[in-house]
């Protein structure tokens, strides 16, 4: 199978390519990535002789048309992915997440290919802390931030192309990923690399916000399961029953890194900060048999901390620029 992976110099896409090189060695992989601030070719260094890497934007219609026509399936990770950035400057989110997805859909339609669209649980908005319900595939879309609104827009485009043009497509909406090769702007790597640099973790507001954490390899194994076993036209929610609030995550990181439990500081909250995400992944589990391999966030975080400690070269260059943005934003 010839597979075009968009955004594979980023966190989840690079882990996807590394993983399927092991689990699906017969897949021929081509990558398209614009190498924005979030893209890092070093993430693919271990397989660079085994894949084709094309630097370019998914908003480039001619390039997308050529690459889609030469492959069997598009696995679509490319996006602007950080909420704080979308609150600062929404435009890149509109261009990459909405226009870029539109370009891919039109090429998939023209050449009669398949697309698997990667999305997020954030399209469903947020839940109260004591709400017994979790998100399911039928939860109405209710995004809060420019980022999540742009992802919900892309999801709606994919659904419309399925319904109106009968394209071969599947969608998945996953909860918060953690693991190696995540940009240092994100919550967990920001704190780990900060501690490695002697800086206290930064907690937005009171830190009661809950995220439903999943290891990136579990997310990517679910994506492979949907590609191979998912029903065309369907949406699947991906989650590993990993709800933790932000205070609990910081406490665990501090413990694992040998720091006192109170060695963190509160900073300004994110405007419009979603309170809680929680995923019911029963449909995915029932239809594909997928189960998360990382049952225990403690062991997954241990592996993640060890990776950042051993790979300073990978993150050091972007750390200062990232913290300069946070200083400007007051967070
Ligand atoms: P990331 O920011 O680490 O990587 C995004 C990659 O896309 C980068 O390599 C970047 O260069 C590339 N890119 C951005 N705009 C592009 C464009 N116009 N053309 C080509 N490449 C472009 O993001 P991530 O965390 O790996 O997220 C990947 C996907 O998974 C996104 O669609 C995101 O919405 C989704 N998702 C992320 C999470 C999470 O917890 N990180 C959870 C659920 C879903
Ligand atoms: O739910 C899936 C989403 O998870 C993905 O769609 C997004 O691409 C991904 O970035 C992530 O979004 P969040 O906004 O939840 O992730 P982030 O890492 O930015 O923040 C996680 C939580 O931690 C959130 O409640 C904000 C908080 N936070 C974040 C940072 C960077 C802090 O308390 N301190 C921080 O320094």
CSV table of C-alpha atoms and ligand atoms in Angstrom, one decimal:
chain,number,residue,atom,x,y,z
A,1,UNK,CA,0.0,0.0,0.0
A,2,UNK,CA,1.3,3.5,-0.9
A,3,UNK,CA,0.6,5.8,2.0
A,4,UNK,CA,0.9,9.6,2.0
A,5,UNK,CA,1.3,10.9,5.5
A,6,UNK,CA,0.7,14.6,6.0
A,7,UNK,CA,2.4,16.4,8.9
A,8,UNK,CA,4.8,13.5,9.7
A,9,UNK,CA,7.6,15.8,10.9
A,10,UNK,CA,5.3,16.7,13.8
A,11,UNK,CA,4.8,14.8,17.1
A,12,UNK,CA,2.1,12.2,16.3
A,13,UNK,CA,2.8,11.9,12.6
A,14,UNK,CA,6.5,11.1,13.1
A,15,UNK,CA,5.7,8.5,15.8
A,16,UNK,CA,3.2,7.1,13.3
A,17,UNK,CA,5.8,6.7,10.6
A,18,UNK,CA,8.4,5.2,13.0
A,19,UNK,CA,5.8,2.7,14.3
A,20,UNK,CA,4.4,1.6,10.9
A,21,UNK,CA,7.9,1.1,9.6
A,22,UNK,CA,8.1,-1.6,12.3
A,23,UNK,CA,4.6,-3.0,12.2
A,24,UNK,CA,3.8,-2.6,8.5
A,25,UNK,CA,7.1,-2.7,6.7
A,26,UNK,CA,5.4,-3.3,3.3
A,27,UNK,CA,3.7,0.1,3.4
A,28,UNK,CA,5.5,2.6,1.1
A,29,UNK,CA,5.6,5.9,2.9
A,30,UNK,CA,5.7,9.4,1.4
A,31,UNK,CA,5.5,12.4,3.7
A,32,UNK,CA,4.4,15.9,3.0
A,33,UNK,CA,5.3,18.4,5.7
A,34,UNK,CA,5.6,22.2,5.6
A,35,UNK,CA,8.3,22.2,8.3
A,36,UNK,CA,6.6,24.9,10.3
A,37,UNK,CA,8.1,25.8,13.7
A,38,UNK,CA,6.4,22.5,14.9
A,39,UNK,CA,8.0,20.3,12.3
A,40,UNK,CA,11.4,18.7,12.9
A,41,UNK,CA,13.0,16.4,10.3
A,42,UNK,CA,15.2,15.0,13.0
A,43,UNK,CA,12.2,13.1,14.3
A,44,UNK,CA,12.3,11.0,11.1
A,45,UNK,CA,16.1,10.6,11.0
A,46,UNK,CA,16.0,6.9,11.9
A,47,UNK,CA,13.9,6.1,8.8
A,48,UNK,CA,15.0,8.8,6.4
A,49,UNK,CA,16.4,6.4,3.9
A,50,UNK,CA,13.2,4.3,3.9
A,51,UNK,CA,10.7,7.0,3.1
A,52,UNK,CA,10.2,9.8,0.6
A,53,UNK,CA,10.1,13.3,2.3
A,54,UNK,CA,8.5,16.2,0.4
A,55,UNK,CA,8.7,19.6,2.0
A,56,UNK,CA,5.5,21.6,1.1
A,57,UNK,CA,2.1,22.7,2.3
A,58,UNK,CA,-1.1,20.8,2.1
A,59,UNK,CA,-2.7,24.2,1.1
A,60,UNK,CA,-0.7,23.9,-2.2
A,61,UNK,CA,-3.3,22.5,-4.6
A,62,UNK,CA,-1.0,21.4,-7.4
A,63,UNK,CA,1.5,19.7,-5.1
A,64,UNK,CA,-1.3,17.9,-3.2
A,65,UNK,CA,-3.0,16.8,-6.4
A,66,UNK,CA,0.3,15.2,-7.6
A,67,UNK,CA,1.1,13.5,-4.4
A,68,UNK,CA,-2.5,12.2,-3.8
A,69,UNK,CA,-2.7,10.8,-7.3
A,70,UNK,CA,0.5,8.8,-6.7
A,71,UNK,CA,-0.7,7.1,-3.5
A,72,UNK,CA,-3.5,4.8,-2.3
A,73,UNK,CA,-4.4,6.5,0.9
A,74,UNK,CA,-3.8,9.8,2.7
A,75,UNK,CA,-3.3,9.6,6.5
A,76,UNK,CA,-3.9,13.2,7.4
A,77,UNK,CA,-2.1,14.5,10.6
A,78,UNK,CA,-0.9,18.0,9.3
A,79,UNK,CA,-2.3,20.9,11.3
A,80,UNK,CA,-1.5,23.8,13.4
A,81,UNK,CA,-2.1,22.1,16.7
A,82,UNK,CA,-1.6,24.5,19.7
A,83,UNK,CA,-4.5,26.2,21.4
A,84,UNK,CA,-2.4,29.0,22.9
A,85,UNK,CA,-1.1,29.9,19.4
A,86,UNK,CA,-4.5,29.9,18.0
A,87,UNK,CA,-5.6,32.4,20.6
A,88,UNK,CA,-2.7,34.6,19.7
A,89,UNK,CA,-2.9,34.4,15.8
A,90,UNK,CA,-5.8,32.3,14.4
A,91,UNK,CA,-5.0,32.7,10.6
A,92,UNK,CA,-2.4,29.8,10.2
A,93,UNK,CA,-5.1,27.5,11.7
A,94,UNK,CA,-7.6,28.5,9.1
A,95,UNK,CA,-5.1,28.0,6.2
A,96,UNK,CA,-3.6,24.7,7.3
A,97,UNK,CA,-6.5,23.0,9.1
A,98,UNK,CA,-9.4,24.1,6.9
A,99,UNK,CA,-8.0,25.1,3.5
A,100,UNK,CA,-5.4,22.3,3.7
A,101,UNK,CA,-8.0,19.7,4.4
A,102,UNK,CA,-10.2,21.0,1.6
A,103,UNK,CA,-7.3,20.6,-0.9
A,104,UNK,CA,-6.7,17.0,0.2
A,105,UNK,CA,-10.4,16.2,0.0
A,106,UNK,CA,-10.6,17.6,-3.6
A,107,UNK,CA,-7.6,15.6,-4.7
A,108,UNK,CA,-9.0,12.4,-3.0
A,109,UNK,CA,-12.3,12.9,-4.8
A,110,UNK,CA,-10.7,13.6,-8.2
A,111,UNK,CA,-8.4,10.6,-8.1
A,112,UNK,CA,-10.8,8.2,-6.2
A,113,UNK,CA,-8.4,7.5,-3.3
A,114,UNK,CA,-9.0,7.1,0.4
A,115,UNK,CA,-8.3,9.5,3.3
A,116,UNK,CA,-8.1,8.9,7.0
A,117,UNK,CA,-8.6,12.2,8.8
A,118,UNK,CA,-7.0,12.7,12.2
A,119,UNK,CA,-9.0,14.9,14.6
A,120,UNK,CA,-9.3,15.8,18.2
A,121,UNK,CA,-11.8,15.4,21.1
A,122,UNK,CA,-11.7,19.2,21.4
A,123,UNK,CA,-14.3,19.5,18.6
A,124,UNK,CA,-16.9,18.4,21.2
A,125,UNK,CA,-16.2,21.3,23.6
A,126,UNK,CA,-15.8,20.5,27.2
A,127,UNK,CA,-17.6,18.6,30.1
A,128,UNK,CA,-18.3,19.6,33.7
A,129,UNK,CA,-15.9,17.9,36.2
A,130,UNK,CA,-18.8,15.9,37.7
A,131,UNK,CA,-20.6,15.0,34.4
A,132,UNK,CA,-21.0,11.2,34.3
A,133,UNK,CA,-21.1,11.4,30.4
A,134,UNK,CA,-18.1,11.1,28.2
A,135,UNK,CA,-17.8,12.1,24.5
A,136,UNK,CA,-19.1,9.6,22.0
A,137,UNK,CA,-19.3,9.7,18.2
A,138,UNK,CA,-22.8,11.3,18.4
A,139,UNK,CA,-21.9,14.2,20.8
A,140,UNK,CA,-22.7,17.5,19.0
A,141,UNK,CA,-19.7,19.6,17.8
A,142,UNK,CA,-19.2,22.6,20.2
A,143,UNK,CA,-15.6,23.8,19.8
A,144,UNK,CA,-14.3,26.6,22.1
A,145,UNK,CA,-11.0,27.9,20.6
A,146,UNK,CA,-9.9,29.0,17.1
A,147,UNK,CA,-7.9,25.7,17.0
A,148,UNK,CA,-10.8,23.4,17.9
A,149,UNK,CA,-13.2,25.4,15.7
A,150,UNK,CA,-10.8,24.9,12.7
A,151,UNK,CA,-10.6,21.2,13.4
A,152,UNK,CA,-14.4,20.9,13.7
A,153,UNK,CA,-14.6,22.8,10.4
A,154,UNK,CA,-12.3,20.2,8.8
A,155,UNK,CA,-14.3,17.3,10.3
A,156,UNK,CA,-17.5,18.8,8.8
A,157,UNK,CA,-15.8,19.1,5.4
A,158,UNK,CA,-14.8,15.4,5.5
A,159,UNK,CA,-18.3,14.4,6.5
A,160,UNK,CA,-19.8,16.5,3.7
A,161,UNK,CA,-17.4,15.0,1.1
A,162,UNK,CA,-18.4,11.5,2.3
A,163,UNK,CA,-22.1,12.3,2.1
A,164,UNK,CA,-22.2,14.4,-1.1
A,165,UNK,CA,-19.3,12.9,-3.2
A,166,UNK,CA,-19.1,9.4,-1.7
A,167,UNK,CA,-15.4,9.7,-1.1
A,168,UNK,CA,-13.7,6.8,0.8
A,169,UNK,CA,-12.9,8.3,4.1
A,170,UNK,CA,-12.8,7.6,7.9
A,171,UNK,CA,-12.3,10.0,10.7
A,172,UNK,CA,-10.9,9.6,14.2
A,173,UNK,CA,-11.1,12.0,17.2
A,174,UNK,CA,-8.5,11.4,19.9
A,175,UNK,CA,-7.8,12.8,23.3
A,176,UNK,CA,-4.5,14.3,24.6
A,177,UNK,CA,-1.4,12.5,23.5
A,178,UNK,CA,1.9,12.3,25.3
A,179,UNK,CA,5.2,10.6,24.5
A,180,UNK,CA,8.6,11.2,22.8
A,181,UNK,CA,9.0,13.9,20.1
A,182,UNK,CA,6.2,16.2,21.3
A,183,UNK,CA,7.0,19.9,20.8
A,184,UNK,CA,8.1,21.7,24.0
A,185,UNK,CA,5.2,24.2,23.9
A,186,UNK,CA,2.8,21.4,25.0
A,187,UNK,CA,2.0,20.8,28.7
A,188,UNK,CA,3.9,17.7,29.6
A,189,UNK,CA,7.2,18.3,27.6
A,190,UNK,CA,7.2,22.0,28.7
A,191,UNK,CA,7.3,20.9,32.3
A,192,UNK,CA,9.8,18.0,31.8
A,193,UNK,CA,12.3,20.2,29.8
A,194,UNK,CA,11.8,23.1,32.2
A,195,UNK,CA,12.7,20.9,35.2
A,196,UNK,CA,15.7,19.6,33.2
A,197,UNK,CA,16.7,23.3,32.9
A,198,UNK,CA,16.1,24.0,36.6
A,199,UNK,CA,12.8,25.9,36.0
A,200,UNK,CA,9.6,25.2,38.0
A,201,UNK,CA,6.5,23.8,36.2
A,202,UNK,CA,3.9,26.3,35.2
A,203,UNK,CA,0.2,25.5,36.0
A,204,UNK,CA,-2.5,27.5,34.3
A,205,UNK,CA,-5.0,28.8,36.8
A,206,UNK,CA,-5.9,26.4,39.6
A,207,UNK,CA,-5.0,23.3,37.5
A,208,UNK,CA,-8.4,21.5,38.0
A,209,UNK,CA,-8.7,21.1,34.2
A,210,UNK,CA,-8.9,17.4,33.2
A,211,UNK,CA,-7.4,15.8,30.1
A,212,UNK,CA,-7.8,12.2,29.0
A,213,UNK,CA,-4.2,11.2,28.4
A,214,UNK,CA,-3.2,8.5,25.9
A,215,UNK,CA,0.3,7.4,24.8
A,216,UNK,CA,1.1,8.4,21.2
A,217,UNK,CA,1.8,4.7,20.2
A,218,UNK,CA,-1.6,3.7,21.4
A,219,UNK,CA,-3.2,6.5,19.3
A,220,UNK,CA,-1.2,5.4,16.3
A,221,UNK,CA,-2.0,1.7,16.7
A,222,UNK,CA,-5.7,2.7,16.8
A,223,UNK,CA,-5.3,4.7,13.5
A,224,UNK,CA,-3.8,1.6,11.9
A,225,UNK,CA,-6.7,-0.5,13.2
A,226,UNK,CA,-9.2,2.0,11.7
A,227,UNK,CA,-7.3,2.0,8.4
A,228,UNK,CA,-7.4,-1.8,8.2
A,229,UNK,CA,-10.7,-2.6,9.9
A,230,UNK,CA,-12.8,0.6,10.1
A,231,UNK,CA,-16.0,1.0,8.1
A,232,UNK,CA,-15.8,3.7,5.4
A,233,UNK,CA,-17.7,6.8,6.2
A,234,UNK,CA,-17.5,6.3,9.9
A,235,UNK,CA,-16.0,8.3,12.8
A,236,UNK,CA,-14.2,6.6,15.7
A,237,UNK,CA,-13.2,8.1,19.0
A,238,UNK,CA,-9.8,7.1,20.4
A,239,UNK,CA,-9.1,7.2,24.2
A,240,UNK,CA,-7.4,5.2,26.9
A,241,UNK,CA,-9.5,6.0,30.0
A,242,UNK,CA,-6.7,8.2,31.2
A,243,UNK,CA,-8.4,11.2,32.9
A,244,UNK,CA,-6.1,13.2,35.2
A,245,UNK,CA,-6.2,16.8,36.2
A,246,UNK,CA,-3.3,19.1,35.5
A,247,UNK,CA,-2.3,19.3,39.2
A,248,UNK,CA,-2.1,15.5,39.3
A,249,UNK,CA,0.1,15.4,36.2
A,250,UNK,CA,2.5,18.0,37.6
A,251,UNK,CA,2.7,16.1,40.9
A,252,UNK,CA,3.6,12.9,39.1
A,253,UNK,CA,6.3,14.5,36.9
A,254,UNK,CA,7.8,16.2,40.0
A,255,UNK,CA,7.8,12.8,41.9
A,256,UNK,CA,9.3,11.0,38.9
A,257,UNK,CA,12.0,13.7,38.5
A,258,UNK,CA,12.9,13.7,42.2
A,259,UNK,CA,11.6,17.2,43.0
A,260,UNK,CA,9.4,18.4,46.0
A,261,UNK,CA,5.7,18.2,45.5
A,262,UNK,CA,5.2,22.0,45.9
A,263,UNK,CA,8.0,22.9,43.4
A,264,UNK,CA,5.7,24.5,40.8
A,265,UNK,CA,4.1,27.9,40.2
A,266,UNK,CA,0.6,29.1,39.1
A,267,UNK,CA,0.5,31.3,36.0
A,268,UNK,CA,-2.3,33.1,34.2
A,269,UNK,CA,-5.1,30.9,32.9
A,270,UNK,CA,-5.7,30.3,29.2
A,271,UNK,CA,-8.7,32.4,27.9
A,272,UNK,CA,-11.8,30.1,27.4
A,273,UNK,CA,-9.9,27.2,28.9
A,274,UNK,CA,-11.8,23.9,28.3
A,275,UNK,CA,-12.5,22.3,31.7
A,276,UNK,CA,-12.6,18.6,31.0
A,277,UNK,CA,-12.3,16.1,28.1
A,278,UNK,CA,-13.3,12.5,28.4
A,279,UNK,CA,-13.6,9.8,25.7
A,280,UNK,CA,-15.8,6.8,25.4
A,281,UNK,CA,-13.9,4.6,22.9
A,282,UNK,CA,-16.4,1.6,23.0
A,283,UNK,CA,-17.1,1.7,19.3
A,284,UNK,CA,-13.5,1.5,18.3
A,285,UNK,CA,-12.8,-1.3,20.8
A,286,UNK,CA,-15.9,-3.3,19.7
A,287,UNK,CA,-15.3,-3.0,16.0
A,288,UNK,CA,-11.5,-3.4,15.8
A,289,UNK,CA,-10.5,-5.1,19.0
A,290,UNK,CA,-8.0,-2.3,19.7
A,291,UNK,CA,-6.9,-1.9,23.3
A,292,UNK,CA,-4.3,0.6,24.7
A,293,UNK,CA,-1.0,-1.0,25.6
A,294,UNK,CA,0.0,1.7,28.1
A,295,UNK,CA,-2.4,1.1,30.9
A,296,UNK,CA,-0.4,3.1,33.4
A,297,UNK,CA,0.4,6.8,32.9
A,298,UNK,CA,3.3,6.5,35.4
A,299,UNK,CA,5.3,4.1,33.2
A,300,UNK,CA,4.5,6.1,30.1
A,301,UNK,CA,5.6,9.3,31.7
A,302,UNK,CA,8.8,7.6,32.9
A,303,UNK,CA,9.6,6.6,29.3
A,304,UNK,CA,8.8,10.2,28.1
A,305,UNK,CA,11.0,11.8,30.8
A,306,UNK,CA,13.9,9.5,29.9
A,307,UNK,CA,13.5,10.4,26.2
A,308,UNK,CA,13.7,14.1,26.8
A,309,UNK,CA,16.6,13.7,29.2
A,310,UNK,CA,18.5,11.7,26.6
A,311,UNK,CA,17.6,13.9,23.6
A,312,UNK,CA,18.5,17.5,24.5
A,313,UNK,CA,19.7,18.1,21.0
A,314,UNK,CA,16.2,17.5,19.7
A,315,UNK,CA,14.5,20.1,21.9
A,316,UNK,CA,17.1,22.6,23.1
A,317,UNK,CA,16.9,24.8,20.0
A,318,UNK,CA,13.2,25.4,20.3
A,319,UNK,CA,13.0,25.8,24.0
A,320,UNK,CA,14.1,29.5,24.3
A,321,UNK,CA,11.9,30.6,21.4
A,322,UNK,CA,8.9,28.8,23.0
A,323,UNK,CA,9.4,30.3,26.4
A,324,UNK,CA,9.8,33.8,24.8
A,325,UNK,CA,6.3,33.3,23.3
A,326,UNK,CA,4.9,32.3,26.7
A,327,UNK,CA,6.5,35.3,28.4
A,328,UNK,CA,4.8,37.6,25.9
A,329,UNK,CA,1.5,35.8,26.6
A,330,UNK,CA,2.0,36.0,30.4
A,331,UNK,CA,1.9,32.2,30.8
B,1,LIG,P1,2.3,19.0,15.7
B,1,LIG,O1,2.1,20.5,15.8
B,1,LIG,O2,3.4,18.4,16.6
B,1,LIG,O3,2.7,18.6,14.2
B,1,LIG,C1,2.0,19.2,13.1
B,1,LIG,C2,2.9,18.9,11.8
B,1,LIG,O4,2.1,19.4,10.7
B,1,LIG,C3,4.2,19.7,11.8
B,1,LIG,O5,5.2,18.9,11.4
B,1,LIG,C4,4.0,20.8,10.9
B,1,LIG,O6,5.2,21.2,10.2
B,1,LIG,C5,3.0,20.2,9.9
B,1,LIG,N1,2.1,21.2,9.2
B,1,LIG,C6,1.4,22.2,9.8
B,1,LIG,N2,0.8,22.9,8.8
B,1,LIG,C7,1.1,22.3,7.6
B,1,LIG,C8,0.7,22.5,6.2
B,1,LIG,N3,0.0,23.6,5.9
B,1,LIG,N4,1.2,21.7,5.3
B,1,LIG,C9,2.0,20.6,5.6
B,1,LIG,N5,2.4,20.4,6.9
B,1,LIG,C10,1.9,21.2,7.9
B,1,LIG,O7,0.9,18.3,15.9
B,1,LIG,P2,0.5,16.9,16.6
B,1,LIG,O8,0.4,17.1,18.0
B,1,LIG,O9,1.4,15.9,16.1
B,1,LIG,O10,-0.9,16.7,15.9
B,1,LIG,C11,-1.1,16.0,14.7
B,1,LIG,C12,-2.6,15.9,14.4
B,1,LIG,O11,-3.2,15.2,15.5
B,1,LIG,C13,-3.3,17.2,14.3
B,1,LIG,O12,-4.2,17.1,13.3
B,1,LIG,C14,-4.0,17.4,15.6
B,1,LIG,O13,-5.1,18.2,15.5
B,1,LIG,C15,-4.3,16.0,15.9
B,1,LIG,N6,-4.5,15.6,17.4
B,1,LIG,C16,-3.5,15.9,18.2
B,1,LIG,C17,-3.6,15.5,19.6
B,1,LIG,C18,-2.5,15.8,20.6
B,1,LIG,O14,-2.7,15.6,21.8
B,1,LIG,N7,-1.3,16.4,20.2
B,1,LIG,C19,-4.7,14.8,20.0
B,1,LIG,C20,-5.7,14.5,19.1
B,1,LIG,C21,-5.6,14.9,17.7
B,2,LIG,O1,-7.5,16.9,23.4
B,2,LIG,C1,-6.6,16.9,22.3
B,2,LIG,C2,-5.8,18.1,22.2
B,2,LIG,O2,-4.8,18.1,23.2
B,2,LIG,C3,-5.2,18.3,20.8
B,2,LIG,O3,-6.2,18.5,19.9
B,2,LIG,C4,-4.2,19.5,20.8
B,2,LIG,O4,-3.5,19.5,19.5
B,2,LIG,C5,-3.2,19.3,21.9
B,2,LIG,O5,-2.4,20.4,21.9
B,2,LIG,C6,-3.9,19.1,23.2
B,2,LIG,O6,-4.6,20.4,23.6
B,2,LIG,P1,-4.6,21.0,25.1
B,2,LIG,O7,-4.9,22.4,25.0
B,2,LIG,O8,-5.4,20.1,26.0
B,2,LIG,O9,-3.0,20.7,25.4
B,2,LIG,P2,-1.8,21.5,26.1
B,2,LIG,O10,-0.7,20.6,26.2
B,2,LIG,O11,-1.7,22.9,25.5
B,2,LIG,O12,-2.4,21.7,27.6
B,2,LIG,C7,-2.9,20.6,28.3
B,2,LIG,C8,-3.5,21.2,29.6
B,2,LIG,O13,-2.4,21.8,30.4
B,2,LIG,C9,-4.5,22.3,29.4
B,2,LIG,O14,-5.5,22.2,30.4
B,2,LIG,C10,-3.6,23.6,29.6
B,2,LIG,C11,-2.6,23.2,30.7
B,2,LIG,N1,-1.3,23.8,30.7
B,2,LIG,C12,-0.6,23.9,29.5
B,2,LIG,C13,0.7,24.4,29.5
B,2,LIG,C14,1.4,24.5,28.2
B,2,LIG,C15,-0.7,24.2,31.9
B,2,LIG,O15,-1.3,24.1,33.0
B,2,LIG,N2,0.5,24.7,31.9
B,2,LIG,C16,1.3,24.8,30.7
B,2,LIG,O16,2.4,25.3,30.7
